[in-house]
Amino acid sequence: MLTVDFDRLRVGRRTRFIDVGAGAGRHSFEALRRGADVVAFDQDAAELDKVAEWFGALAAAGEVPPGGEGRVQVGDALALPYPDGWFDCVLASEILEHVPQDERAIAELVRVLAPGGTLGVTVPRWLPERICWALSDEYHANEGGHIRIYRADELAAKVQRAGVRLTHRHHAHALHSPYWWLKCAVGPNRESHPAVNAYHKLLVWDMLKAPALTRGLERALNPLIGKSVALYFVKPVTAQSSDTAQSSGAAQSSGAAQPSGTVAAP
């Protein structure tokens, strides 16, 4: 289940791509299938161990184009261990709502993005998220939970102040909003409920089969109740940034700051 449009992010062969807050790796896997040089970055080492295994499985199954590589890196999004302008594409999907110092995290995302590169940021959309908060304190009031609800314009302005330009926005996962409203209504930590279980089965079926009916329905509903908002940005190219990009390229060719856990395509 992808929240962002990888064509719009311009991810292809040998694109230097970092998935900040990669979690279980869904976006990292798509980038690797496109032949990118992928870093799955997260603070959860156990989760990244599983991601590394999947990187290896994708390579073994022949799903990684020549030149594609997948790496994992444990770290803090507030202090990314890479030089300025290191990546062609930076993605931060569904993480900023968890981060108290979100402006510092945004500054790091922009710092490591190469001039001319693309940045994708997704967060829960205001209306569906506000309904979840109204239905349940348990949904957000927990360690590591959601600490804020963004309005898209507010977030776009905050990211642009860090030095990038907004190019596009869209909403995603409309069919997931009613699921979370239902889950919040019965208790988000309740392990079993007939209605929640039935809706979950519907979502799994939809993800596996992608029938035209539900795909069309979701496209129609996304502008109204899409669970996530996705924002796309480009970092401007200046004379100074061109010099920085050349310096970063030289550092990369020397092997500086390479993360561990590399899995290359055969």
PDB file of N, CA and C in Angstrom, residues 46-96:
ATOM      1  N   ALA A  46      14.924  -3.523  15.226  1.00  0.00           N
ATOM      2  CA  ALA A  46      14.261  -4.804  14.968  1.00  0.00           C
ATOM      3  C   ALA A  46      13.442  -4.745  13.681  1.00  0.00           C
ATOM      4  N   GLU A  47      12.774  -3.635  13.473  1.00  0.00           N
ATOM      5  CA  GLU A  47      11.987  -3.475  12.246  1.00  0.00           C
ATOM      6  C   GLU A  47      12.902  -3.465  11.028  1.00  0.00           C
ATOM      7  N   LEU A  48      14.036  -2.797  11.152  1.00  0.00           N
ATOM      8  CA  LEU A  48      14.957  -2.719  10.022  1.00  0.00           C
ATOM      9  C   LEU A  48      15.610  -4.062   9.715  1.00  0.00           C
ATOM     10  N   ASP A  49      15.770  -4.903  10.715  1.00  0.00           N
ATOM     11  CA  ASP A  49      16.286  -6.255  10.453  1.00  0.00           C
ATOM     12  C   ASP A  49      15.359  -6.995   9.487  1.00  0.00           C
ATOM     13  N   LYS A  50      14.054  -6.830   9.682  1.00  0.00           N
ATOM     14  CA  LYS A  50      13.082  -7.466   8.796  1.00  0.00           C
ATOM     15  C   LYS A  50      13.136  -6.851   7.394  1.00  0.00           C
ATOM     16  N   VAL A  51      13.328  -5.525   7.345  1.00  0.00           N
ATOM     17  CA  VAL A  51      13.434  -4.855   6.056  1.00  0.00           C
ATOM     18  C   VAL A  51      14.640  -5.377   5.283  1.00  0.00           C
ATOM     19  N   ALA A  52      15.766  -5.540   5.979  1.00  0.00           N
ATOM     20  CA  ALA A  52      16.978  -6.055   5.335  1.00  0.00           C
ATOM     21  C   ALA A  52      16.741  -7.459   4.776  1.00  0.00           C
ATOM     22  N   GLU A  53      15.996  -8.284   5.508  1.00  0.00           N
ATOM     23  CA  GLU A  53      15.680  -9.628   5.018  1.00  0.00           C
ATOM     24  C   GLU A  53      14.858  -9.549   3.727  1.00  0.00           C
ATOM     25  N   TRP A  54      13.901  -8.635   3.697  1.00  0.00           N
ATOM     26  CA  TRP A  54      13.081  -8.485   2.496  1.00  0.00           C
ATOM     27  C   TRP A  54      13.885  -7.939   1.326  1.00  0.00           C
ATOM     28  N   PHE A  55      14.822  -7.046   1.614  1.00  0.00           N
ATOM     29  CA  PHE A  55      15.709  -6.577   0.543  1.00  0.00           C
ATOM     30  C   PHE A  55      16.418  -7.771  -0.103  1.00  0.00           C
ATOM     31  N   GLY A  56      16.937  -8.652   0.748  1.00  0.00           N
ATOM     32  CA  GLY A  56      17.615  -9.838   0.242  1.00  0.00           C
ATOM     33  C   GLY A  56      16.691 -10.748  -0.537  1.00  0.00           C
ATOM     34  N   ALA A  57      15.457 -10.894  -0.052  1.00  0.00           N
ATOM     35  CA  ALA A  57      14.491 -11.752  -0.734  1.00  0.00           C
ATOM     36  C   ALA A  57      14.114 -11.184  -2.105  1.00  0.00           C
ATOM     37  N   LEU A  58      13.964  -9.871  -2.186  1.00  0.00           N
ATOM     38  CA  LEU A  58      13.640  -9.252  -3.478  1.00  0.00           C
ATOM     39  C   LEU A  58      14.777  -9.445  -4.470  1.00  0.00           C
ATOM     40  N   ALA A  59      16.012  -9.284  -3.999  1.00  0.00           N
ATOM     41  CA  ALA A  59      17.158  -9.488  -4.888  1.00  0.00           C
ATOM     42  C   ALA A  59      17.239 -10.940  -5.342  1.00  0.00           C
ATOM     43  N   ALA A  60      17.016 -11.883  -4.418  1.00  0.00           N
ATOM     44  CA  ALA A  60      17.093 -13.302  -4.748  1.00  0.00           C
ATOM     45  C   ALA A  60      16.005 -13.705  -5.735  1.00  0.00           C
ATOM     46  N   ALA A  61      14.855 -13.017  -5.659  1.00  0.00           N
ATOM     47  CA  ALA A  61      13.744 -13.339  -6.550  1.00  0.00           C
ATOM     48  C   ALA A  61      13.867 -12.654  -7.907  1.00  0.00           C
ATOM     49  N   GLY A  62      14.937 -11.888  -8.094  1.00  0.00           N
ATOM     50  CA  GLY A  62      15.140 -11.215  -9.373  1.00  0.00           C
ATOM     51  C   GLY A  62      14.258 -10.003  -9.581  1.00  0.00           C
ATOM     52  N   GLU A  63      13.754  -9.402  -8.485  1.00  0.00           N
ATOM     53  CA  GLU A  63      12.861  -8.262  -8.599  1.00  0.00           C
ATOM     54  C   GLU A  63      13.592  -6.926  -8.529  1.00  0.00           C
ATOM     55  N   VAL A  64      14.926  -6.975  -8.434  1.00  0.00           N
ATOM     56  CA  VAL A  64      15.707  -5.743  -8.334  1.00  0.00           C
ATOM     57  C   VAL A  64      16.484  -5.552  -9.636  1.00  0.00           C
ATOM     58  N   PRO A  65      16.262  -4.464 -10.352  1.00  0.00           N
ATOM     59  CA  PRO A  65      16.999  -4.221 -11.599  1.00  0.00           C
ATOM     60  C   PRO A  65      18.494  -4.099 -11.336  1.00  0.00           C
ATOM     61  N   PRO A  66      19.317  -4.355 -12.327  1.00  0.00           N
ATOM     62  CA  PRO A  66      20.765  -4.215 -12.163  1.00  0.00           C
ATOM     63  C   PRO A  66      21.137  -2.831 -11.635  1.00  0.00           C
ATOM     64  N   GLY A  67      22.016  -2.824 -10.648  1.00  0.00           N
ATOM     65  CA  GLY A  67      22.453  -1.567 -10.053  1.00  0.00           C
ATOM     66  C   GLY A  67      21.659  -1.158  -8.838  1.00  0.00           C
ATOM     67  N   GLY A  68      20.483  -1.753  -8.627  1.00  0.00           N
ATOM     68  CA  GLY A  68      19.681  -1.432  -7.451  1.00  0.00           C
ATOM     69  C   GLY A  68      20.310  -1.993  -6.190  1.00  0.00           C
ATOM     70  N   GLU A  69      20.279  -1.218  -5.118  1.00  0.00           N
ATOM     71  CA  GLU A  69      20.824  -1.667  -3.835  1.00  0.00           C
ATOM     72  C   GLU A  69      19.887  -1.250  -2.713  1.00  0.00           C
ATOM     73  N   GLY A  70      19.796  -2.099  -1.689  1.00  0.00           N
ATOM     74  CA  GLY A  70      18.999  -1.779  -0.517  1.00  0.00           C
ATOM     75  C   GLY A  70      19.844  -1.849   0.736  1.00  0.00           C
ATOM     76  N   ARG A  71      19.804  -0.800   1.551  1.00  0.00           N
ATOM     77  CA  ARG A  71      20.553  -0.747   2.796  1.00  0.00           C
ATOM     78  C   ARG A  71      19.612  -0.339   3.918  1.00  0.00           C
ATOM     79  N   VAL A  72      19.970  -0.693   5.134  1.00  0.00           N
ATOM     80  CA  VAL A  72      19.229  -0.215   6.296  1.00  0.00           C
ATOM     81  C   VAL A  72      20.175   0.572   7.185  1.00  0.00           C
ATOM     82  N   GLN A  73      19.616   1.564   7.886  1.00  0.00           N
ATOM     83  CA  GLN A  73      20.419   2.385   8.778  1.00  0.00           C
ATOM     84  C   GLN A  73      19.576   2.796   9.976  1.00  0.00           C
ATOM     85  N   VAL A  74      20.053   2.449  11.156  1.00  0.00           N
ATOM     86  CA  VAL A  74      19.394   2.862  12.393  1.00  0.00           C
ATOM     87  C   VAL A  74      19.881   4.261  12.749  1.00  0.00           C
ATOM     88  N   GLY A  75      18.969   5.141  13.119  1.00  0.00           N
ATOM     89  CA  GLY A  75      19.395   6.479  13.496  1.00  0.00           C
ATOM     90  C   GLY A  75      18.236   7.373  13.869  1.00  0.00           C
ATOM     91  N   ASP A  76      18.558   8.633  14.098  1.00  0.00           N
ATOM     92  CA  ASP A  76      17.622   9.649  14.560  1.00  0.00           C
ATOM     93  C   ASP A  76      17.327  10.613  13.421  1.00  0.00           C
ATOM     94  N   ALA A  77      16.058  10.813  13.121  1.00  0.00           N
ATOM     95  CA  ALA A  77      15.672  11.718  12.043  1.00  0.00           C
ATOM     96  C   ALA A  77      16.056  13.163  12.326  1.00  0.00           C
ATOM     97  N   LEU A  78      16.366  13.487  13.573  1.00  0.00           N
ATOM     98  CA  LEU A  78      16.767  14.843  13.913  1.00  0.00           C
ATOM     99  C   LEU A  78      18.249  15.092  13.646  1.00  0.00           C
ATOM    100  N   ALA A  79      18.975  14.034  13.323  1.00  0.00           N
ATOM    101  CA  ALA A  79      20.411  14.168  13.051  1.00  0.00           C
ATOM    102  C   ALA A  79      20.805  13.106  12.029  1.00  0.00           C
ATOM    103  N   LEU A  80      20.427  13.295  10.783  1.00  0.00           N
ATOM    104  CA  LEU A  80      20.716  12.317   9.733  1.00  0.00           C
ATOM    105  C   LEU A  80      22.221  12.274   9.466  1.00  0.00           C
ATOM    106  N   PRO A  81      22.825  11.089   9.469  1.00  0.00           N
ATOM    107  CA  PRO A  81      24.285  10.981   9.367  1.00  0.00           C
ATOM    108  C   PRO A  81      24.811  11.005   7.931  1.00  0.00           C
ATOM    109  N   TYR A  82      24.417  12.044   7.181  1.00  0.00           N
ATOM    110  CA  TYR A  82      24.820  12.164   5.787  1.00  0.00           C
ATOM    111  C   TYR A  82      25.199  13.611   5.497  1.00  0.00           C
ATOM    112  N   PRO A  83      26.079  13.803   4.511  1.00  0.00           N
ATOM    113  CA  PRO A  83      26.451  15.173   4.124  1.00  0.00           C
ATOM    114  C   PRO A  83      25.283  15.904   3.466  1.00  0.00           C
ATOM    115  N   ASP A  84      25.432  17.206   3.345  1.00  0.00           N
ATOM    116  CA  ASP A  84      24.440  18.016   2.639  1.00  0.00           C
ATOM    117  C   ASP A  84      24.295  17.521   1.199  1.00  0.00           C
ATOM    118  N   GLY A  85      23.054  17.499   0.706  1.00  0.00           N
ATOM    119  CA  GLY A  85      22.813  17.166  -0.695  1.00  0.00           C
ATOM    120  C   GLY A  85      23.134  15.747  -1.089  1.00  0.00           C
ATOM    121  N   TRP A  86      23.031  14.814  -0.173  1.00  0.00           N
ATOM    122  CA  TRP A  86      23.470  13.436  -0.436  1.00  0.00           C
ATOM    123  C   TRP A  86      22.489  12.647  -1.297  1.00  0.00           C
ATOM    124  N   PHE A  87      21.179  12.917  -1.178  1.00  0.00           N
ATOM    125  CA  PHE A  87      20.165  12.077  -1.819  1.00  0.00           C
ATOM    126  C   PHE A  87      19.417  12.819  -2.929  1.00  0.00           C
ATOM    127  N   ASP A  88      19.079  12.070  -3.975  1.00  0.00           N
ATOM    128  CA  ASP A  88      18.263  12.602  -5.065  1.00  0.00           C
ATOM    129  C   ASP A  88      16.793  12.700  -4.670  1.00  0.00           C
ATOM    130  N   CYS A  89      16.372  11.811  -3.783  1.00  0.00           N
ATOM    131  CA  CYS A  89      14.973  11.780  -3.344  1.00  0.00           C
ATOM    132  C   CYS A  89      14.919  11.437  -1.859  1.00  0.00           C
ATOM    133  N   VAL A  90      14.163  12.224  -1.120  1.00  0.00           N
ATOM    134  CA  VAL A  90      13.968  12.001   0.309  1.00  0.00           C
ATOM    135  C   VAL A  90      12.471  11.824   0.547  1.00  0.00           C
ATOM    136  N   LEU A  91      12.125  10.785   1.307  1.00  0.00           N
ATOM    137  CA  LEU A  91      10.723  10.529   1.635  1.00  0.00           C
ATOM    138  C   LEU A  91      10.558  10.437   3.145  1.00  0.00           C
ATOM    139  N   ALA A  92       9.550  11.130   3.651  1.00  0.00           N
ATOM    140  CA  ALA A  92       9.179  11.034   5.072  1.00  0.00           C
ATOM    141  C   ALA A  92       7.675  10.807   5.119  1.00  0.00           C
ATOM    142  N   SER A  93       7.274   9.554   5.228  1.00  0.00           N
ATOM    143  CA  SER A  93       5.863   9.198   5.154  1.00  0.00           C
ATOM    144  C   SER A  93       5.315   8.838   6.534  1.00  0.00           C
ATOM    145  N   GLU A  94       4.357   9.630   6.991  1.00  0.00           N
ATOM    146  CA  GLU A  94       3.646   9.388   8.254  1.00  0.00           C
ATOM    147  C   GLU A  94       4.599   9.365   9.453  1.00  0.00           C
ATOM    148  N   ILE A  95       5.528  10.316   9.513  1.00  0.00           N
ATOM    149  CA  ILE A  95       6.411  10.381  10.684  1.00  0.00           C
ATOM    150  C   ILE A  95       6.355  11.720  11.405  1.00  0.00           C
ATOM    151  N   LEU A  96       6.130  12.827  10.694  1.00  0.00           N
ATOM    152  CA  LEU A  96       6.244  14.132  11.332  1.00  0.00           C
ATOM    153  C   LEU A  96       5.199  14.338  12.422  1.00  0.00           C
TER     154      LEU A  96
END
